[in-house]
mmCIF file of C-alpha atoms and ligand atoms in Angstrom:
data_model
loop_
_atom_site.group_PDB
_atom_site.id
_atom_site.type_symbol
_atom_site.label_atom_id
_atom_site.label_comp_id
_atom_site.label_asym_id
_atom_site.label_seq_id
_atom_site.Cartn_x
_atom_site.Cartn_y
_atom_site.Cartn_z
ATOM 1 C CA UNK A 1 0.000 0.000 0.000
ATOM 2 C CA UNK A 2 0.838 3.697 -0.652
ATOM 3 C CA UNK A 3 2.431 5.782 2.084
ATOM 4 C CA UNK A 4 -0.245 8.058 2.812
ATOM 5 C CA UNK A 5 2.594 10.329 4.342
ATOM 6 C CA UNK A 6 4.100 10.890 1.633
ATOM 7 C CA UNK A 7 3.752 14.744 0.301
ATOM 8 C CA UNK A 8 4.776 17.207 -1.593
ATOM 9 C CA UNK A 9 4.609 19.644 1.433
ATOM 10 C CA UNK A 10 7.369 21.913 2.215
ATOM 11 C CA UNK A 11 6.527 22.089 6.261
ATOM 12 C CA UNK A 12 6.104 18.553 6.895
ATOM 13 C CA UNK A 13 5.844 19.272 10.535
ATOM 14 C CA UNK A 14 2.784 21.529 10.262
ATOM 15 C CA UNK A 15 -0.667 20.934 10.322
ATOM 16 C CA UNK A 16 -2.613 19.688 7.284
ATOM 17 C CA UNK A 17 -5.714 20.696 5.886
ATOM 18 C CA UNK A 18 -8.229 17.772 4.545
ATOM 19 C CA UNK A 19 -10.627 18.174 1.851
ATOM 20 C CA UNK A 20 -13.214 15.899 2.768
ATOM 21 C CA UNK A 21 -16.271 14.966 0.464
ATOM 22 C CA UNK A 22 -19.527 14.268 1.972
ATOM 23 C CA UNK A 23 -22.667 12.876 0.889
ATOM 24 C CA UNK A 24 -25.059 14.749 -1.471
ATOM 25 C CA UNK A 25 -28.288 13.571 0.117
ATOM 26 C CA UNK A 26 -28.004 9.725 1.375
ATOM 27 C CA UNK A 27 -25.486 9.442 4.702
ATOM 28 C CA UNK A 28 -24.664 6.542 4.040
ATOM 29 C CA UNK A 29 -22.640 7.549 1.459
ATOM 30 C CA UNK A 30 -19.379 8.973 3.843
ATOM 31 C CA UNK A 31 -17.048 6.846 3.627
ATOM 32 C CA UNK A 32 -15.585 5.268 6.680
ATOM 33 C CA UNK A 33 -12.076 7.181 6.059
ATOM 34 C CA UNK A 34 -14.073 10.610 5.688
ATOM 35 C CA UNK A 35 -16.187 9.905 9.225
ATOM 36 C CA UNK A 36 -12.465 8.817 10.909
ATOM 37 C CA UNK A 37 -10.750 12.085 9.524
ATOM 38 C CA UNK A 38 -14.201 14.493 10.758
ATOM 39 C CA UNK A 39 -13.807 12.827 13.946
ATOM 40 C CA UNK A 40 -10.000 13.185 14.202
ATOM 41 C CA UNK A 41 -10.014 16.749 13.255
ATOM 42 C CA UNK A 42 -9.330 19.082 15.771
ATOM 43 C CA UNK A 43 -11.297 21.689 13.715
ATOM 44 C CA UNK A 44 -14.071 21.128 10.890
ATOM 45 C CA UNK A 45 -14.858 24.648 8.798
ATOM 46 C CA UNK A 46 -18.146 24.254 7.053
ATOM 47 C CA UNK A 47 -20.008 25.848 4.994
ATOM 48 C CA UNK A 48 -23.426 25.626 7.349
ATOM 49 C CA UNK A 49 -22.392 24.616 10.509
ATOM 50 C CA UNK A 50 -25.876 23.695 11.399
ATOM 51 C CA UNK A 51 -26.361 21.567 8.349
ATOM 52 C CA UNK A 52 -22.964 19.805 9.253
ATOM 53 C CA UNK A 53 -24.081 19.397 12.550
ATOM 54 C CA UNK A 54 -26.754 16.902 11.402
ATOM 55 C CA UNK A 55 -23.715 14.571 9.359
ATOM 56 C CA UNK A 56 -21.386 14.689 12.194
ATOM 57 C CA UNK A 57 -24.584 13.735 14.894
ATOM 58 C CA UNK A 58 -25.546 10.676 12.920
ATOM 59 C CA UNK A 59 -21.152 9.912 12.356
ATOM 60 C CA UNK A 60 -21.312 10.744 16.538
ATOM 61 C CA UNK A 61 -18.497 13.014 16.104
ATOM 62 C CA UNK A 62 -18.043 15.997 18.636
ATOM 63 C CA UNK A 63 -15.058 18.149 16.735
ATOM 64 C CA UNK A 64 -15.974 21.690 16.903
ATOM 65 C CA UNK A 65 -16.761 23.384 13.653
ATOM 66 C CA UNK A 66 -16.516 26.905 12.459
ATOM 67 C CA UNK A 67 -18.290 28.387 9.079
ATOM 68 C CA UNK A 68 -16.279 29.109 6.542
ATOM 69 C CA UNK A 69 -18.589 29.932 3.473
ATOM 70 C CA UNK A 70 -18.499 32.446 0.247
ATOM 71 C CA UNK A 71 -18.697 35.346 2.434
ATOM 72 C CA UNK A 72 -16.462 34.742 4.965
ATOM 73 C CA UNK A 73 -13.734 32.580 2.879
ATOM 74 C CA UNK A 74 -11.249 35.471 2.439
ATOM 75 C CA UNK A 75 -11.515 36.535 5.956
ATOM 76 C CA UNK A 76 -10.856 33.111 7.836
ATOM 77 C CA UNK A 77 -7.878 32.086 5.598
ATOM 78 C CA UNK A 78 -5.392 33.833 7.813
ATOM 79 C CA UNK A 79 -6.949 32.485 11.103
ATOM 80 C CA UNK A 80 -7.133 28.891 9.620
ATOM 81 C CA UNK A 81 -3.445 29.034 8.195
ATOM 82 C CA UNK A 82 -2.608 30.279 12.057
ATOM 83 C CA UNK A 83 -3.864 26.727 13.607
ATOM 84 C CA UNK A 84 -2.046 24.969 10.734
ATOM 85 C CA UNK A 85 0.849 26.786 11.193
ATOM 86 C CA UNK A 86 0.255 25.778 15.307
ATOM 87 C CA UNK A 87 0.446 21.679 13.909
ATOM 88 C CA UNK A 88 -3.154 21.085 13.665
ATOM 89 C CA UNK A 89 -5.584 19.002 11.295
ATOM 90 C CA UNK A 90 -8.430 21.023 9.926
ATOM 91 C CA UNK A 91 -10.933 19.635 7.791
ATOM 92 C CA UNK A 92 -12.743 21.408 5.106
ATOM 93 C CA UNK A 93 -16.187 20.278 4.028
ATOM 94 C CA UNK A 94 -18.867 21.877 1.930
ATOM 95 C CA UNK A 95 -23.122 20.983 2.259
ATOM 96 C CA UNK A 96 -22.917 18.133 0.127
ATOM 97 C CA UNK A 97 -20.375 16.690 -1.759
ATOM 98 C CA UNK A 98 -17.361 17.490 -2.792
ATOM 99 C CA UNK A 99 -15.558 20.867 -1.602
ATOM 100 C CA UNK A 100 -14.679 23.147 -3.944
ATOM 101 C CA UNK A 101 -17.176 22.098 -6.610
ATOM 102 C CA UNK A 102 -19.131 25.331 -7.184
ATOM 103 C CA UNK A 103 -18.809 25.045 -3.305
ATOM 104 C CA UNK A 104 -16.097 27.609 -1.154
ATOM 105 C CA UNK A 105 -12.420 26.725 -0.457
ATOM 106 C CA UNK A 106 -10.536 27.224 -3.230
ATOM 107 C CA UNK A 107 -8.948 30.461 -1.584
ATOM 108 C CA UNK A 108 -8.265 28.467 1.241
ATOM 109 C CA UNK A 109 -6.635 25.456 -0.349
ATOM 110 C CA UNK A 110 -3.860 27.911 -2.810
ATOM 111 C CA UNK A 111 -3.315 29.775 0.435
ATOM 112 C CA UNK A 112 -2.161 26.539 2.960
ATOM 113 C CA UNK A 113 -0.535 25.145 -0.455
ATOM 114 C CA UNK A 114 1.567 28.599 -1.463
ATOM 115 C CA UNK A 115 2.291 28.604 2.523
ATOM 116 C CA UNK A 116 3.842 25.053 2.352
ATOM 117 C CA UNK A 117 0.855 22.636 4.293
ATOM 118 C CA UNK A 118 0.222 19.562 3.543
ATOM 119 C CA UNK A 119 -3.084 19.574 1.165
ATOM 120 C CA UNK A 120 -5.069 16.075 1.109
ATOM 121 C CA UNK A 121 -8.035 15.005 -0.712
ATOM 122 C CA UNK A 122 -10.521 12.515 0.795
ATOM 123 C CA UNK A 123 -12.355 12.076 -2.149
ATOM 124 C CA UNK A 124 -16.380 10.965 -2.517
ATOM 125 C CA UNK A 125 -19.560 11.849 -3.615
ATOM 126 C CA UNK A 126 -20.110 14.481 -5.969
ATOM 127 C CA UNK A 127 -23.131 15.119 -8.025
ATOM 128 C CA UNK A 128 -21.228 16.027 -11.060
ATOM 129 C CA UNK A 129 -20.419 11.950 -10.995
ATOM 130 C CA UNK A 130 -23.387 10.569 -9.873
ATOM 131 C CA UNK A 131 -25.165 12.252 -12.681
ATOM 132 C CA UNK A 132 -22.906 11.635 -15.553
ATOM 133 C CA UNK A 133 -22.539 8.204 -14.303
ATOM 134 C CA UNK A 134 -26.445 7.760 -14.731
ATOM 135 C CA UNK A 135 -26.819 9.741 -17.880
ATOM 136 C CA UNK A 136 -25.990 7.156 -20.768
ATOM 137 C CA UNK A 137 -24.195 9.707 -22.694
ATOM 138 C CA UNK A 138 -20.581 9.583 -23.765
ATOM 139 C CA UNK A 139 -18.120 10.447 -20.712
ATOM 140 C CA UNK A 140 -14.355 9.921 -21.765
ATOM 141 C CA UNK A 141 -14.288 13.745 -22.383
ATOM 142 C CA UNK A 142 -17.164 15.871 -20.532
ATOM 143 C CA UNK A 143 -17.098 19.011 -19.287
ATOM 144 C CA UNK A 144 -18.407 20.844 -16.284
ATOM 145 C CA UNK A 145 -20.216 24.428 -16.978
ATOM 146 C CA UNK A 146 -21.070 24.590 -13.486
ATOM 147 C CA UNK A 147 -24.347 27.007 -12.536
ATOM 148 C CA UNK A 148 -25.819 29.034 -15.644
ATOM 149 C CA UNK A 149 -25.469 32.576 -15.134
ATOM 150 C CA UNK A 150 -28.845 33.613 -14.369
ATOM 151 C CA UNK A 151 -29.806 36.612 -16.796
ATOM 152 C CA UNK A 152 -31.202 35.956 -19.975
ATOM 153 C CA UNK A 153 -29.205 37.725 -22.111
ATOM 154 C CA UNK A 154 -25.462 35.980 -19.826
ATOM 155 C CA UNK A 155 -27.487 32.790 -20.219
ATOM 156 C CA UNK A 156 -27.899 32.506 -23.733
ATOM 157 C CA UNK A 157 -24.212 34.115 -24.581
ATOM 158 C CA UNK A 158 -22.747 31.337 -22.681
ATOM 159 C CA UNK A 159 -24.946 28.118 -24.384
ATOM 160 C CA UNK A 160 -24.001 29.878 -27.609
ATOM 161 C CA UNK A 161 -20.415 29.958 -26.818
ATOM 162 C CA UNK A 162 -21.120 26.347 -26.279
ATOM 163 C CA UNK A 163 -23.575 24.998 -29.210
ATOM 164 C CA UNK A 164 -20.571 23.781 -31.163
ATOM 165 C CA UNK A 165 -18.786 22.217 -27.909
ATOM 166 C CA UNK A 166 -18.078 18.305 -28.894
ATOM 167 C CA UNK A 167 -17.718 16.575 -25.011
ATOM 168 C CA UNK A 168 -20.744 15.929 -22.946
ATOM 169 C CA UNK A 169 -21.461 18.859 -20.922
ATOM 170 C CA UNK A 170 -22.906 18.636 -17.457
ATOM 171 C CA UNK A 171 -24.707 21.598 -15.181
ATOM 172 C CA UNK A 172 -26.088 22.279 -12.035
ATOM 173 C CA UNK A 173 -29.210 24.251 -11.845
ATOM 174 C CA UNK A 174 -31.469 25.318 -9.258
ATOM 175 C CA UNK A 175 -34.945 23.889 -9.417
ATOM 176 C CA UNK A 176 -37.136 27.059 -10.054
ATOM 177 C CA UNK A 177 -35.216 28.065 -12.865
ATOM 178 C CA UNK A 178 -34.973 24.869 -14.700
ATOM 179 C CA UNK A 179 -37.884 25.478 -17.386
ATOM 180 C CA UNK A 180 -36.400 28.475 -18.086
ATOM 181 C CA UNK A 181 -33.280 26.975 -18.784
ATOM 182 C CA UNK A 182 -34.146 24.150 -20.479
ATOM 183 C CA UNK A 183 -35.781 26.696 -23.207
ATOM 184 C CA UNK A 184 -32.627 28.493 -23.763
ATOM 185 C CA UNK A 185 -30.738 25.243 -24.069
ATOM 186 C CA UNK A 186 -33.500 24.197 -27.032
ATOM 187 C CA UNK A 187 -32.961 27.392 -28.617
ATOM 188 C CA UNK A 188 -29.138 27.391 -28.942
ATOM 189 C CA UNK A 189 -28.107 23.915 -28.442
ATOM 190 C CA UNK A 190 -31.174 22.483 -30.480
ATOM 191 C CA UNK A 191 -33.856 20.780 -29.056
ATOM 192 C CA UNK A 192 -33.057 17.256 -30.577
ATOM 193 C CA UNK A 193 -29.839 16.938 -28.518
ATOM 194 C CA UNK A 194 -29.818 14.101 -26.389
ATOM 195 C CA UNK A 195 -29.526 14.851 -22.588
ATOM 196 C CA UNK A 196 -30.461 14.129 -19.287
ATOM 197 C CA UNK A 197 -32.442 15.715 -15.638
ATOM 198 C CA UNK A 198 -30.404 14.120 -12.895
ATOM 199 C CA UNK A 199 -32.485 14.885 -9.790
ATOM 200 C CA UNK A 200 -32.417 14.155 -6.072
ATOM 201 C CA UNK A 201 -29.914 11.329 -6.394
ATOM 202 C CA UNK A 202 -29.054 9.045 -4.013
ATOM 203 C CA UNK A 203 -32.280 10.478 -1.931
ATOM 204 C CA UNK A 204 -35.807 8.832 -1.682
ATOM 205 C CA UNK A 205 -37.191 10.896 -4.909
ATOM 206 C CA UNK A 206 -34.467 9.909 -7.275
ATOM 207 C CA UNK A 207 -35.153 10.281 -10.671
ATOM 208 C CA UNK A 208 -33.239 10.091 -13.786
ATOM 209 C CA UNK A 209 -34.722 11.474 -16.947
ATOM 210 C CA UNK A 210 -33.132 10.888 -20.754
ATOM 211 C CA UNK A 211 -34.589 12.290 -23.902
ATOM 212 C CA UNK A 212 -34.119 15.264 -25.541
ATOM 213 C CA UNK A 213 -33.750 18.615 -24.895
ATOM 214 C CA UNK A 214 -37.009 19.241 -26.428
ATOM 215 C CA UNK A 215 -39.342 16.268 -24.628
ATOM 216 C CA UNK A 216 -37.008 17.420 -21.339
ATOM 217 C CA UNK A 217 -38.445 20.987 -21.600
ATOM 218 C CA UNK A 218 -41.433 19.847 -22.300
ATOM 219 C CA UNK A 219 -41.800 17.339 -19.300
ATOM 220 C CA UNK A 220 -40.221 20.150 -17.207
ATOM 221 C CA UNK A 221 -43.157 22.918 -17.904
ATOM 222 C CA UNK A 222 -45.748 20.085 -17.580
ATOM 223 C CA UNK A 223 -44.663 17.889 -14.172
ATOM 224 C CA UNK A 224 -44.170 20.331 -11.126
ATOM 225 C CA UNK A 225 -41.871 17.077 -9.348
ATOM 226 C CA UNK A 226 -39.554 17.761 -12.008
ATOM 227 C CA UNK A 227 -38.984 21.456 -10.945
ATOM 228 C CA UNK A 228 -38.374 20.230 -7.608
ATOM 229 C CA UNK A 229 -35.072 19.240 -5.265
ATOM 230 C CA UNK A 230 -31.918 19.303 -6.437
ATOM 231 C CA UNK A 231 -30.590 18.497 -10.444
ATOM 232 C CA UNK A 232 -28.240 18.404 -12.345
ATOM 233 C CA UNK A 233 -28.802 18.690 -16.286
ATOM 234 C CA UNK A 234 -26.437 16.596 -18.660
ATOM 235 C CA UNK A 235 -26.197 17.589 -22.313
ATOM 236 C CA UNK A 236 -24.703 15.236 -25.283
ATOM 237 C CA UNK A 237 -21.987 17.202 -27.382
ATOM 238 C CA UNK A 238 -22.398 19.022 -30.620
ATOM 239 C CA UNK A 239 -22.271 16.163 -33.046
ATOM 240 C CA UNK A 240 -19.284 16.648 -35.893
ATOM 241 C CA UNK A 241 -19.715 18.525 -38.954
ATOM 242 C CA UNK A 242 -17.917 17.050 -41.756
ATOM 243 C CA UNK A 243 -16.183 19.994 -43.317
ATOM 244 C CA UNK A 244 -16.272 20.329 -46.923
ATOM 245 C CA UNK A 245 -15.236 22.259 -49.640
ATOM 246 C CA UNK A 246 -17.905 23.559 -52.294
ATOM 247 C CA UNK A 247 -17.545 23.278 -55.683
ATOM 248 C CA UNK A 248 -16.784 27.409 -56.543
ATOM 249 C CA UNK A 249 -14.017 27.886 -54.053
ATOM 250 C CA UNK A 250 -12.700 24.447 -55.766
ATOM 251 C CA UNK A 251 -12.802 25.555 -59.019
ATOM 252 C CA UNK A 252 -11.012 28.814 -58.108
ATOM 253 C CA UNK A 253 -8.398 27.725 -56.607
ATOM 254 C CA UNK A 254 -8.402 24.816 -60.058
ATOM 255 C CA UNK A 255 -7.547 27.499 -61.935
ATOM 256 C CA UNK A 256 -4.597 28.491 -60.603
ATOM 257 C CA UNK A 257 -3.138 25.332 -59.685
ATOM 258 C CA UNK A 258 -3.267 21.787 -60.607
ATOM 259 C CA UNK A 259 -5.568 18.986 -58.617
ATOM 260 C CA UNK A 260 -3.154 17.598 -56.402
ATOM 261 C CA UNK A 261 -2.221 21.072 -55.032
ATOM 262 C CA UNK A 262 -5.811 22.364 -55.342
ATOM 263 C CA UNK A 263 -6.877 19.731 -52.699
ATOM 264 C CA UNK A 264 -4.419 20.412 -50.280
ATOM 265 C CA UNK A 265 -4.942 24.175 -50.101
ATOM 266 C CA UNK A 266 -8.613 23.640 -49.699
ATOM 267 C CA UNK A 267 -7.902 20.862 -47.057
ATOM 268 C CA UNK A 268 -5.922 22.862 -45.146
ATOM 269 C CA UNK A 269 -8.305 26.137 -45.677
ATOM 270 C CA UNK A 270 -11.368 24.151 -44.343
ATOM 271 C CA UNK A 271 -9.963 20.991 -42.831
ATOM 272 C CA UNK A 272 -12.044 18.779 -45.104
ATOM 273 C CA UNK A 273 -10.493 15.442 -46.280
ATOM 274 C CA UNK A 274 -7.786 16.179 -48.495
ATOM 275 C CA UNK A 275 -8.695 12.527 -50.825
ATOM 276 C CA UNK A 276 -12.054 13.772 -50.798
ATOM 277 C CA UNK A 277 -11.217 16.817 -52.471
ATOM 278 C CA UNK A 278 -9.132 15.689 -54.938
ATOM 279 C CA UNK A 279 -11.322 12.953 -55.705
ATOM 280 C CA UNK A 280 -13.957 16.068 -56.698
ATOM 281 C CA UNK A 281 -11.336 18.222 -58.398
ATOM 282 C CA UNK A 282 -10.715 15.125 -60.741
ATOM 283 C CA UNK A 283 -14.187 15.089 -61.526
ATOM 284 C CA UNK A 284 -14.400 18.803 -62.031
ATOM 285 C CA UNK A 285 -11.696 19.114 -64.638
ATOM 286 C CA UNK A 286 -12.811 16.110 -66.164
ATOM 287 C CA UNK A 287 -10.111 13.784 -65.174
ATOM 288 C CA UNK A 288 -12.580 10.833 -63.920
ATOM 289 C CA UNK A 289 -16.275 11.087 -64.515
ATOM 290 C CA UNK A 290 -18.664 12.524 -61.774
ATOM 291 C CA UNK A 291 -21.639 11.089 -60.254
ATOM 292 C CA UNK A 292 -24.382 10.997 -63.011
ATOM 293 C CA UNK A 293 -27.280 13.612 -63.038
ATOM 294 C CA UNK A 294 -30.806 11.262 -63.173
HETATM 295 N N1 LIG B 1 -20.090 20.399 -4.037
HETATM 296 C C1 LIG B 1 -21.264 19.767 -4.562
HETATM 297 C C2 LIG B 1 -20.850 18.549 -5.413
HETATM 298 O O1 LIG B 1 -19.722 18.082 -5.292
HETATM 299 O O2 LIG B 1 -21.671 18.072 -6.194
HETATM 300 C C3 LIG B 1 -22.115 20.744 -5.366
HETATM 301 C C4 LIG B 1 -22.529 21.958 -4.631
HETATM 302 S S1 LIG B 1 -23.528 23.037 -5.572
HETATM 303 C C5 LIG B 1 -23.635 24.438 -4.525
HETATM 304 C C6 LIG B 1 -25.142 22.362 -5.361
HETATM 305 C C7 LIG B 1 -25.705 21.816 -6.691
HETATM 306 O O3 LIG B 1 -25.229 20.479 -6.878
HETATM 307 C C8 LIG B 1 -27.213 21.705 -6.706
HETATM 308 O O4 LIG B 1 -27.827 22.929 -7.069
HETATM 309 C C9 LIG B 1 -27.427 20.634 -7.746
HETATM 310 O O5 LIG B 1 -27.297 21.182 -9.043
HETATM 311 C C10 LIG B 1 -26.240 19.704 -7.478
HETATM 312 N N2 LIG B 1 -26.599 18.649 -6.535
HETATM 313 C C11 LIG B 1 -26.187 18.509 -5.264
HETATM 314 N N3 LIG B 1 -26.744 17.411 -4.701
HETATM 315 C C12 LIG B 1 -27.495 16.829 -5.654
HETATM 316 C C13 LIG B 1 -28.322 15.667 -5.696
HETATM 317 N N4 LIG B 1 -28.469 14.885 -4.633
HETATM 318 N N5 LIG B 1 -28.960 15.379 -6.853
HETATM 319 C C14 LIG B 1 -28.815 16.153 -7.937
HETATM 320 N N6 LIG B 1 -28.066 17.275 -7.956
HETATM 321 C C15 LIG B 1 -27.419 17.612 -6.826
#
């Protein structure tokens, strides 16, 4: 086994600061490392220290916590990098899942790394997962877009930015805006992409959604349960456009130079097949014969 000791830390005898995931709705999903570490900590900063209070009741652990949320984050870095600096183990964890994931910390994390603490994952749920892992769309290459902006106008610049995007993309929304959302994603992603309403997983109103943007929208405006709890919206890629070269811009550049070169201008102008087009620039100066006009 892997020496958990090992780091790339350049004060190896001050504290360390654990990243710990917790579960996005069921507890039974902290994972017996994460409930040792909580209880082990001699400080846990969370983002709700009320809401944390109810995960480390049912774990029976009694470390004090502190908040450390959006508002406070740049405030409390100092203090916390004071008890690291004094040897101690603080553990970071968000409302649900993982730190750090649209969730507070990041601040915190560069500042104990740049100051030379140990930094140490204790990785685990995360809905970005669960609900890509559910959606039965491609995920060797996804990406994660995070929250929407919220305005109309932001909104719809960013899903144009990304109507040609190729990888799975996967969001988090909140429930009362996601009719609204799933509109703008029919109007600049298309509504016949295939995608996927991820909502209230690993909780006792689960449910898991594919079709397409279109039917999703549709479902959305129509079943109130569906604007309910918390989602996450998964979205297949643009599919490839096969670049190609028209016959005009061939025929120019035919004129000036002969069909082998022709083709790999226009390939490399348009990044169409280069046989392709030179295939077509036989045709079109008569070299081989075309396809037949019925
Ligand atoms: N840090 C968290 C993580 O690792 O997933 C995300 C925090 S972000 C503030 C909260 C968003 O995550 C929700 O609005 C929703 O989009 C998504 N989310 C969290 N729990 C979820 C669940 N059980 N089911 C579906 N989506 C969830």
């Amino acid at each position: 086994m892997d020496d958990p000791s090992s780091t790339d830390a350049t004060r190896p005898d001050g504290g360390v600061l654990l990243v710990v995931a917790t579960p996005i709705g069921n507890l039974g999903d902290i994972s017996p490392r994460a409930a040792r570490a909580l209880a082990d900590a001699d400080l846990v900063l969370a983002e709700d220290t009320r809401h944390t209070a109810r995960l480390l009741a049912h774990l029976g652990v009694t470390t004090p916590t502190q908040s450390f949320h959006d508002h406070n984050e740049a405030r409390r870095v100092d203090a916390v990098l004071a008890r690291l600096a004094a040897g101690e183990t603080v553990a970071l964890v968000s409302d649900a899942g993982t730190p750090l994931v649209s969730d507070p910390g990041y601040l915190l994390v560069r500042a104990a790394r740049e100051a030379g603490f140990r930094v140490s994952p204790l990785p685990g749920p995360s809905a970005i997962l669960a609900a890509l892992s559910v959606a039965g769309l491609p995920s060797a290459r996804f990406v994660f877009e995070g929250f929407l902006p919220a305005r109309d106008g932001a909104r719809g610049s960013r899903l144009a930015e990304l109507a040609r995007e190729p990888r799975t993309m996967v969001f988090y929304e909140a429930p009362h805006r996601i009719t609204t959302t799933l509109a703008a994603m029919c109007e600049h992603l298309g509504p016949e992409r295939p995608a996927c309403i991820a909502r209230e997983l690993t909780k006792v109103h689960e449910t898991v959604v594919t079709a397409t943007l279109g039917q999703l929208a549709a479902l959305a405006a129509a079943d109130a349960d569906m604007r309910r709890g918390e989602l996450v919206v998964v979205v297949g890629g643009a599919p490839a456009v096969e670049a190609e070269v028209d016959d005009r811009t061939l025929s120019v550049l035919l004129d000036a130079l002969p069909p082998a070169e022709a083709a790999r201008v226009a390939a490399r102008l348009t990044g169409a097949a280069r046989k392709a087009i030179y295939r077509r620039a036989l045709e079109l100066t008569g070299r081989v014969e075309g396809p037949q006009e019925s």
